[in-house]
Coordinates of C-alpha atoms and ligand atoms in Angstrom, one line a residue:
X1 CA 21.1 -7.1 8.6
X2 CA 19.4 -3.8 8.8
X3 CA 16.0 -2.2 8.8
X4 CA 14.1 -2.5 5.6
X5 CA 11.2 -0.5 4.1
X6 CA 9.0 -2.3 1.6
X7 CA 7.0 0.1 -0.7
X8 CA 5.0 -0.2 -4.0
X9 CA 6.6 1.4 -7.0
X10 CA 3.4 1.6 -9.1
X11 CA -0.3 2.3 -8.3
X12 CA -0.5 -0.3 -5.4
X13 CA -1.4 -4.0 -5.5
X14 CA 2.1 -4.9 -6.6
X15 CA 2.2 -7.8 -4.2
X16 CA 3.6 -6.1 -1.1
X17 CA 1.7 -8.3 1.3
X18 CA 3.2 -11.5 -0.2
X19 CA 6.7 -10.2 0.0
X20 CA 6.3 -8.7 3.5
X21 CA 5.0 -12.0 4.7
X22 CA 7.9 -13.8 3.2
X23 CA 10.5 -11.4 4.6
X24 CA 8.8 -11.4 8.0
X25 CA 10.7 -14.6 8.9
X26 CA 13.9 -12.5 9.0
X27 CA 12.4 -9.6 11.0
X28 CA 11.5 -9.2 14.7
X29 CA 8.9 -6.4 14.1
X30 CA 6.7 -5.4 11.2
X31 CA 5.4 -1.8 11.1
X32 CA 2.6 -0.2 9.1
X33 CA 3.4 3.5 8.9
X34 CA 0.9 5.1 6.5
X35 CA -2.5 4.6 4.9
X36 CA -5.4 2.8 6.6
X37 CA -7.8 0.1 5.7
X38 CA -7.8 1.3 2.1
X39 CA -5.0 -1.2 1.7
X40 CA -5.7 -4.8 0.7
X41 CA -2.8 -7.2 1.1
X42 CA -3.4 -10.9 0.1
X43 CA -1.1 -13.6 1.6
X44 CA -1.2 -17.2 0.5
X45 CA 0.3 -19.7 2.9
X46 CA -0.2 -23.3 1.8
X47 CA -4.0 -23.8 1.5
X48 CA -4.7 -20.7 3.5
X49 CA -5.5 -17.2 2.2
X50 CA -5.3 -14.2 4.4
X51 CA -6.6 -10.7 3.4
X52 CA -5.3 -7.9 5.5
X53 CA -6.2 -4.3 5.4
X54 CA -5.0 -2.7 8.5
X55 CA -2.8 -5.2 10.5
X56 CA 0.8 -5.5 9.3
X57 CA 1.3 -8.7 7.2
X58 CA 3.8 -10.1 9.8
X59 CA 0.9 -10.7 12.2
X60 CA 0.2 -14.1 10.8
X61 CA 3.6 -15.4 11.9
X62 CA 3.8 -16.4 15.5
X63 CA 6.3 -14.5 17.8
X64 CA 6.5 -11.5 15.5
X65 CA 5.6 -8.1 16.9
X66 CA 3.1 -6.1 14.7
X67 CA 3.0 -2.3 15.0
X68 CA 0.6 0.4 13.8
X69 CA 2.5 3.7 13.7
X70 CA 1.3 7.3 14.0
X71 CA 1.3 7.8 10.2
X72 CA -1.6 5.4 9.8
X73 CA -5.3 6.5 10.1
X74 CA -7.1 3.9 12.2
X75 CA -10.7 2.8 12.2
X76 CA -10.9 1.2 15.6
X77 CA -14.0 -0.9 14.8
X78 CA -12.3 -2.2 11.6
X79 CA -9.3 -3.1 13.7
X80 CA -11.4 -5.1 16.1
X81 CA -13.1 -6.8 13.2
X82 CA -9.7 -7.8 11.6
X83 CA -8.4 -9.1 15.0
X84 CA -11.5 -11.1 15.4
X85 CA -11.3 -12.6 11.9
X86 CA -7.7 -13.7 12.5
X87 CA -8.5 -15.0 16.1
X88 CA -11.3 -17.2 14.7
X89 CA -8.6 -18.8 12.5
X90 CA -6.4 -19.6 15.4
X91 CA -4.0 -16.6 15.2
X92 CA -3.6 -15.2 18.7
X93 CA -3.3 -11.4 18.9
X94 CA -2.7 -9.8 22.3
X95 CA -1.0 -6.7 23.6
X96 CA 2.3 -8.6 23.7
X97 CA 2.4 -8.7 19.9
X98 CA 0.2 -5.9 18.6
X99 CA 1.2 -2.3 19.4
X100 CA -0.6 0.8 18.3
X101 CA 0.9 4.3 18.6
X102 CA -0.6 6.8 21.0
X103 CA -0.8 9.5 18.3
X104 CA -2.5 7.6 15.5
X105 CA -5.5 9.6 14.3
X106 CA -8.8 7.9 14.2
X107 CA -11.2 7.3 11.2
X108 CA -14.7 7.9 12.6
X109 CA -18.0 7.0 10.9
X110 CA -18.5 10.6 9.6
X111 CA -15.2 10.4 7.7
X112 CA -16.5 7.5 5.7
X113 CA -19.8 9.2 5.1
X114 CA -18.1 12.4 3.9
X115 CA -15.8 10.4 1.6
X116 CA -18.8 8.7 0.0
X117 CA -20.9 11.9 -0.2
X118 CA -18.1 13.8 -1.9
X119 CA -17.5 11.0 -4.4
X120 CA -21.2 10.9 -5.3
X121 CA -21.4 14.6 -5.7
X122 CA -18.2 14.7 -7.8
X123 CA -19.8 12.5 -10.5
X124 CA -17.5 12.2 -13.4
X125 CA -14.8 14.1 -11.5
X126 CA -14.6 11.5 -8.7
X127 CA -11.3 10.1 -7.5
X128 CA -12.6 6.6 -7.3
X129 CA -11.6 6.3 -3.6
X130 CA -12.0 3.1 -1.6
X131 CA -14.8 4.9 0.4
X132 CA -13.1 4.2 3.7
X133 CA -12.9 7.8 4.9
X134 CA -9.1 8.0 4.4
X135 CA -8.9 11.5 2.9
X136 CA -11.3 13.1 5.4
X137 CA -9.4 11.5 8.3
X138 CA -6.1 12.9 7.1
X139 CA -7.7 16.3 6.6
X140 CA -8.6 16.4 10.2
X141 CA -5.1 15.3 11.2
X142 CA -3.5 18.2 9.5
X143 CA -6.4 20.4 10.5
X144 CA -5.4 19.7 14.1
X145 CA -8.8 18.5 15.2
X146 CA -8.4 14.7 15.0
X147 CA -9.2 12.4 17.8
X148 CA -6.2 10.1 18.3
X149 CA -5.8 6.7 19.9
X150 CA -4.2 8.2 23.0
X151 CA -7.4 10.3 23.6
X152 CA -9.4 7.1 24.0
X153 CA -8.0 6.6 27.4
X154 CA -9.8 9.6 28.8
X155 CA -13.5 10.2 28.5
X156 CA -13.3 13.9 29.2
X157 CA -10.7 14.3 26.4
X158 CA -13.0 12.3 23.9
X159 CA -15.9 14.6 24.9
X160 CA -13.9 17.8 24.4
X161 CA -12.4 16.8 21.0
X162 CA -15.6 15.4 19.8
X163 CA -17.4 18.7 20.3
X164 CA -14.7 20.5 18.3
X165 CA -14.6 18.0 15.4
X166 CA -18.4 17.8 15.3
X167 CA -18.6 21.6 14.9
X168 CA -16.4 21.4 11.8
X169 CA -18.1 18.4 10.3
X170 CA -21.7 19.6 10.9
X171 CA -21.0 22.6 8.6
X172 CA -19.6 20.3 5.9
X173 CA -22.5 17.9 6.3
X174 CA -25.1 20.6 6.1
X175 CA -23.6 21.6 2.7
X176 CA -24.0 18.1 1.5
X177 CA -27.5 17.6 2.9
X178 CA -26.5 15.2 5.7
X179 CA -27.9 15.4 9.3
X180 CA -25.8 16.6 12.2
X181 CA -23.5 14.1 14.0
X182 CA -25.2 12.4 17.0
X183 CA -22.6 13.3 19.6
X184 CA -23.9 11.3 22.4
X185 CA -24.1 8.1 20.5
X186 CA -20.6 8.5 19.1
X187 CA -19.2 9.3 22.5
X188 CA -20.7 6.1 23.9
X189 CA -19.3 4.1 21.0
X190 CA -15.8 5.6 21.4
X191 CA -15.7 4.9 25.1
X192 CA -16.7 1.3 24.5
X193 CA -14.1 0.8 21.6
X194 CA -11.5 2.6 23.7
X195 CA -12.0 0.1 26.5
X196 CA -11.4 -2.7 24.1
X197 CA -8.1 -1.5 22.5
X198 CA -6.6 0.5 25.3
X199 CA -4.0 -2.2 26.3
X200 CA -2.6 -2.0 22.8
X201 CA -1.8 1.7 22.8
X202 CA 1.8 2.5 23.6
X203 CA 4.7 4.9 22.8
X204 CA 5.7 3.2 19.5
X205 CA 8.6 5.6 18.8
X206 CA 10.2 4.6 22.1
X207 CA 9.7 0.9 21.7
X208 CA 11.0 0.8 18.1
X209 CA 14.1 2.8 19.0
X210 CA 14.8 0.5 21.9
X211 CA 14.6 -2.5 19.5
X212 CA 17.0 -0.8 17.1
X213 CA 19.5 -0.3 19.9
X214 CA 19.3 -4.0 20.6
X215 CA 20.0 -4.7 16.9
X216 CA 16.6 -6.2 16.2
X217 CA 15.4 -6.1 12.6
X218 CA 12.4 -3.9 11.7
X219 CA 10.4 -4.3 8.5
X220 CA 8.4 -1.4 7.5
X221 CA 5.3 -2.3 5.4
X222 CA 4.2 0.3 2.9
X223 CA 0.6 0.5 1.6
X224 CA -0.6 1.8 -1.7
X225 CA 2.1 2.8 -4.2
X226 CA 4.4 5.6 -5.1
X227 CA 2.1 6.8 -7.9
X228 CA -0.6 7.3 -5.3
X229 CA 1.6 9.4 -3.1
X230 CA -0.1 12.7 -2.2
X231 CA 2.9 14.7 -3.4
X232 CA 4.5 12.6 -6.1
X233 CA 1.6 10.7 -7.5
X234 CA -0.9 11.5 -10.2
X235 CA -2.5 14.2 -8.2
X236 CA -5.4 14.6 -7.5
X237 CA -6.0 10.9 -8.3
X238 CA -3.9 9.8 -5.4
X239 CA -4.5 8.7 -1.8
X240 CA -4.1 11.2 1.1
X241 CA -0.8 10.0 2.6
X242 CA 2.8 10.0 1.7
X243 CA 3.4 6.5 0.4
X244 CA 7.1 6.7 -0.3
X245 CA 9.9 5.2 1.8
X246 CA 10.6 8.5 3.7
X247 CA 7.2 8.2 5.3
X248 CA 8.4 5.2 7.2
X249 CA 10.4 7.5 9.5
X250 CA 7.7 10.1 9.9
X251 CA 5.0 7.5 10.4
X252 CA 6.8 5.6 13.1
X253 CA 9.2 7.8 15.0
X254 CA 12.3 6.0 13.7
X255 CA 14.9 8.5 12.4
X256 CA 15.4 8.3 8.6
X257 CA 19.1 7.6 8.9
X258 CA 18.3 4.4 10.9
X259 CA 16.7 2.9 7.8
X260 CA 19.2 1.7 5.3
X261 CA 17.4 -0.6 2.8
X262 CA 14.4 0.0 0.6
X263 CA 12.8 -2.8 -1.4
X264 CA 10.6 -1.6 -4.2
X265 CA 7.8 -4.0 -5.1
X266 CA 7.2 -3.9 -8.8
X267 CA 4.6 -5.9 -10.8
X268 CA 5.9 -7.3 -14.1
X269 CA 3.2 -5.2 -15.8
X270 CA 1.0 -2.3 -14.6
X271 CA -2.3 -2.1 -12.8
X272 CA -4.4 0.7 -11.3
X273 CA -7.7 0.8 -9.4
X274 CA -9.8 3.9 -9.5
X275 CA -9.7 7.0 -11.7
X276 CA -6.8 8.9 -13.1
X277 CA -4.2 8.7 -15.9
X278 CA -2.4 5.5 -16.7
X279 CA -0.4 5.8 -20.0
X280 CA 0.1 2.1 -20.7
X281 CA -3.5 1.0 -20.0
X282 CA -4.7 -1.6 -22.4
X283 CA -8.5 -1.9 -23.1
X284 CA -8.0 -4.7 -25.7
X285 CA -7.7 -8.5 -25.5
X286 CA -4.2 -8.2 -23.9
X287 CA -5.6 -6.0 -21.1
X288 CA -8.3 -8.6 -20.5
X289 CA -5.7 -11.4 -20.6
X290 CA -3.6 -9.7 -17.9
X291 CA -6.7 -9.1 -15.8
X292 CA -7.8 -12.7 -16.0
X293 CA -4.4 -14.4 -15.7
X294 CA -3.3 -12.0 -12.9
X295 CA -6.7 -12.2 -11.1
X296 CA -6.7 -8.4 -11.1
X297 CA -9.7 -7.7 -8.8
X298 CA -9.4 -5.2 -5.9
X299 CA -9.0 -6.9 -2.5
X300 CA -10.9 -4.0 -0.7
X301 CA -13.6 -3.0 -3.0
X302 CA -13.8 -5.9 -5.5
X303 CA -13.4 -3.4 -8.4
X304 CA -11.7 -4.6 -11.6
X305 CA -8.1 -3.3 -11.8
X306 CA -7.1 -1.6 -15.0
X307 CA -4.2 -3.4 -16.7
X308 CA -1.4 -2.5 -19.1
X309 CA 2.3 -3.0 -20.1
X310 CA 5.2 -2.3 -17.8
X311 CA 6.0 1.4 -17.6
X312 CA 9.8 1.8 -17.1
X313 CA 10.2 5.6 -16.7
X314 CA 7.4 5.5 -14.1
X315 CA 9.1 2.8 -12.1
X316 CA 12.5 4.5 -12.6
X317 CA 11.1 7.7 -11.1
X318 CA 9.8 5.7 -8.1
X319 CA 13.1 4.1 -7.6
X320 CA 14.7 7.5 -7.3
X321 CA 12.0 9.0 -5.1
X322 CA 12.2 6.0 -2.7
X323 CA 15.9 5.4 -2.7
X324 CA 15.2 1.9 -3.8
X325 CA 18.2 -0.4 -2.9
X326 CA 16.7 -3.4 -4.8
X327 CA 13.5 -4.5 -6.5
X328 CA 11.2 -7.4 -6.0
X329 CA 9.6 -8.2 -9.4
X330 CA 6.2 -9.9 -8.9
X331 CA 3.8 -11.8 -11.1
X332 CA 6.3 -12.7 -13.8
X333 CA 4.2 -15.9 -14.3
X334 CA 1.2 -13.9 -15.5
X335 CA 3.2 -13.1 -18.7
X336 CA 3.9 -16.8 -19.4
X337 CA 1.5 -17.2 -22.4
X338 CA 2.3 -14.0 -24.3
X339 CA 3.9 -14.2 -27.7
X340 CA 5.5 -10.7 -27.4
X341 CA 5.8 -8.4 -24.4
X342 CA 6.0 -4.6 -24.6
X343 CA 7.8 -2.3 -22.3
X344 CA 7.2 1.4 -22.2
X345 CA 10.5 3.3 -22.5
X346 CA 9.2 6.9 -22.9
X347 CA 6.2 8.9 -24.0
X348 CA 5.1 11.1 -26.9
X349 CA 2.9 14.1 -26.3
X350 CA 2.0 16.1 -29.5
X351 CA 5.3 16.1 -31.4
X352 CA 7.6 16.0 -28.3
X353 CA 9.2 12.9 -26.8
X354 CA 9.6 12.6 -23.0
X355 CA 11.8 10.2 -21.2
X356 CA 10.5 11.2 -17.7
X357 CA 7.0 10.6 -16.3
X358 CA 5.4 14.1 -16.1
X359 CA 3.4 15.1 -13.0
X360 CA 0.9 17.5 -14.5
X361 CA -2.4 15.7 -14.8
X362 CA -3.5 17.4 -18.0
X363 CA -0.2 16.4 -19.7
X364 CA -0.2 12.9 -18.2
X365 CA -3.6 12.2 -19.7
X366 CA -2.3 13.0 -23.2
X367 CA 0.7 10.7 -23.2
X368 CA 1.2 8.1 -25.8
X369 CA 3.7 5.4 -24.7
X370 CA 6.8 4.6 -26.8
X371 CA 7.2 0.8 -26.7
X372 CA 10.1 -1.6 -27.1
X373 CA 9.1 -5.3 -27.9
X374 CA 10.6 -8.4 -26.4
X375 CA 9.9 -12.0 -27.3
X376 CA 7.7 -13.9 -24.8
X377 CA 8.9 -17.2 -23.3
X378 CA 5.8 -19.4 -23.8
X379 CA 6.8 -21.6 -20.9
X380 CA 5.3 -21.8 -17.4
X381 CA 7.4 -20.1 -14.8
X382 CA 4.7 -20.8 -12.1
X383 CA 6.3 -21.7 -8.8
X384 CA 10.0 -21.5 -9.9
X385 CA 12.4 -21.1 -7.1
X386 CA 15.7 -21.0 -8.9
X387 CA 17.0 -18.3 -11.3
X388 CA 18.7 -21.0 -13.5
X389 CA 15.2 -22.5 -14.2
X390 CA 13.8 -19.3 -15.7
X391 CA 13.5 -19.4 -19.5
X392 CA 16.1 -17.2 -21.3
X393 CA 13.5 -14.7 -22.6
X394 CA 12.2 -14.1 -19.1
X395 CA 15.8 -13.4 -17.9
X396 CA 16.2 -11.0 -20.9
X397 CA 12.9 -9.2 -19.8
X398 CA 14.1 -8.9 -16.2
X399 CA 17.5 -7.7 -17.3
X400 CA 15.9 -5.0 -19.5
X401 CA 13.8 -3.9 -16.5
X402 CA 16.9 -3.6 -14.4
X403 CA 18.7 -1.5 -17.1
X404 CA 15.7 0.8 -17.7
X405 CA 15.0 1.4 -14.0
X406 CA 18.6 1.6 -13.1
X407 CA 18.0 -0.9 -10.2
X408 CA 18.8 -4.4 -9.3
X409 CA 16.2 -7.1 -8.8
X410 CA 16.8 -9.1 -5.6
X411 CA 13.6 -11.1 -5.6
X412 CA 11.4 -12.6 -8.4
X413 CA 7.9 -13.8 -7.5
X414 CA 6.5 -16.6 -9.6
X415 CA 3.2 -17.2 -7.8
X416 CA 1.0 -16.0 -4.9
X417 CA 2.4 -18.6 -2.5
X418 CA 5.1 -17.8 0.0
X419 CA 7.5 -20.4 -1.5
X420 CA 6.9 -19.4 -5.1
X421 CA 9.8 -17.1 -5.1
X422 CA 13.3 -16.8 -6.4
X423 CA 15.6 -15.0 -4.0
X424 CA 18.7 -13.7 -5.7
X425 CA 20.0 -11.9 -2.7
X426 CA 18.7 -10.6 0.6
X427 CA 17.0 -7.2 0.3
X428 CA 18.0 -6.5 3.9
X429 CA 21.5 -5.9 2.6
X430 CA 21.6 -2.3 1.4
X431 CA 23.9 -2.7 -1.5
Ligands
GDP501 P1 -0.5 -5.6 -2.3 O1 -1.7 -4.6 -2.1 O2 0.7 -4.9 -2.9 O3 -0.2 -6.4 -1.1 O4 -1.0 -6.6 -3.4 P2 -2.4 -7.4 -3.4 O5 -2.4 -8.4 -2.4 O6 -3.6 -6.4 -3.4 O7 -2.5 -7.9 -4.9 C1 -1.5 -8.8 -5.4 C2 -2.2 -10.1 -5.8 O8 -1.4 -10.9 -6.6 C3 -2.6 -11.0 -4.6 O9 -3.8 -11.7 -4.9 C4 -1.5 -11.9 -4.5 O10 -1.8 -13.2 -3.9 C5 -1.1 -12.1 -5.9 N1 0.4 -12.4 -6.1 C6 1.4 -11.9 -5.5 N2 2.6 -12.3 -6.1 C7 2.2 -13.0 -7.1 C8 2.9 -13.7 -8.2 O11 4.2 -13.6 -8.3 N3 2.2 -14.3 -9.1 C9 0.9 -14.4 -9.1 N4 0.2 -15.1 -10.1 N5 0.1 -13.8 -8.1 C10 0.8 -13.1 -7.2
IMO502 P1 -2.7 -1.5 -1.5 O1 -2.0 -1.3 -0.2 C1 -4.5 0.2 -5.0 C2 -6.5 4.1 -4.6 C3 -8.0 4.1 -4.7 C4 -8.2 5.5 -5.3 C5 -7.1 6.3 -4.6 C6 -7.7 7.1 -3.4 O2 -3.5 -2.7 -1.5 O3 -1.7 -1.5 -2.6 P2 -8.4 6.4 -1.0 O4 -9.5 5.5 -0.5 O5 -7.0 6.0 -0.5 O6 -8.7 7.8 -0.7 O7 -8.4 6.3 -2.6 O8 -6.2 5.4 -4.1 N1 -6.0 3.1 -3.6 C7 -5.4 2.0 -3.9 N2 -5.2 1.3 -5.1 N3 -4.1 -0.4 -3.9 C8 -4.3 0.2 -2.7 O9 -3.7 -0.3 -1.6 C9 -5.0 1.4 -2.6 N4 -5.4 2.2 -1.6 C10 -6.0 3.3 -2.2 O10 -8.5 3.1 -5.6 O11 -7.8 5.5 -6.7
MG503 MG1 -3.7 -4.4 -2.5

């Protein structure tokens, strides 16, 4: 067994939550290391559905430790709300099993306001953010003026930092026609929220490294997807964090060479929420079929997800960037009723053919996919738990994905439920 990072290889919503929940049974600790409550992870356990945005998906299993690392941006009010929601459903969350890093930057109410004001002003040029203040909070982190969880333990420190951050934001707000920040009110609210979460705030880097010394298994839960990565995604239509596997180290304080395995979660087709290029997008009846059969509605914002065929060069690139050791292929059942299935194997731009996904937005927008066609299987795969039960054409489809992405599939997901899964081999094994 070793430590494992789970990341999305496309534009998010690949089914990371389901797979993390499943694999949590084999882990001692589950760590969120980037992003914030822009994530929406849906877990289905029997008759129960859990929708998590901030808490690691392992939290719903008793006796597991859930960690929020320094790479996350944390809205403390949203955190309390999510803890409350789970508590009301009988899931006990105390300081013995939820730990938050001392150096996690906070998302404050004015970050959300700025996010929304900017999107509104951008009009047609908007990013299509989740409106949760993610971008502005990361800006303050790298701008070295963020308030961090550790600051909440000291009222004088909150006061000092609030003055500084307010000075910066009042200038931005004036430019957007928003009133100055009410410093006193926010100070009071931060002192109150700090009181409520202070027992959770601990030196995460130290705790995780101690666990590793004791040979405990740590599962790192990525949010978003590699195509939303701030460096390697379809910039500027990306989120504001590094979403690739390397971020697990930086966002938690566990050295990169302690993390051996990377599971890339890959949907059997492609979806995207928000603006930005998506070469295989389908606006026809097949696109609508995928949206309906796959129930492709955003967990966080309720927006319709754009749908299209599987984009192999895009996923292959993600596998390389993340050092994927195996793939979990999700939502194969959504393709059950299709006569033929297309896979994008390259792109055409003007008269040129490209085999790699280009990163220049102006070029990405102009790509025409080159497709290969595979016969559908016209049989239900819903809930299958054994590889031998998969129809031949489904196996051909999976094999072709393995060839085109140069990666091995270790898990096939055949439904939203925990048990609706075919495990070929354990993704905790690095090879
Ligand atoms: P995440 O953000 O990567 O965790 O993914 P989301 O939870 O936002 O979106 C994935 C959706 O697909 C959720 O509603 C899951 O319950 C559902 N899901 C996950 N795996 C499967 C699967 O294999 N088949 C089907 N039909 N649904 C799935
Ligand atoms: P999970 O973890 C899908 C998208 C937004 C927008 C862009 C920037 O559920 O896979 P942001 O609010 O982060 O500044 O928005 O990123 N986005 C996601 N899309 N799944 C997510 O998370 C996402 N988190 C952010 O739609 O296009
Ligand atoms: Mg999601």
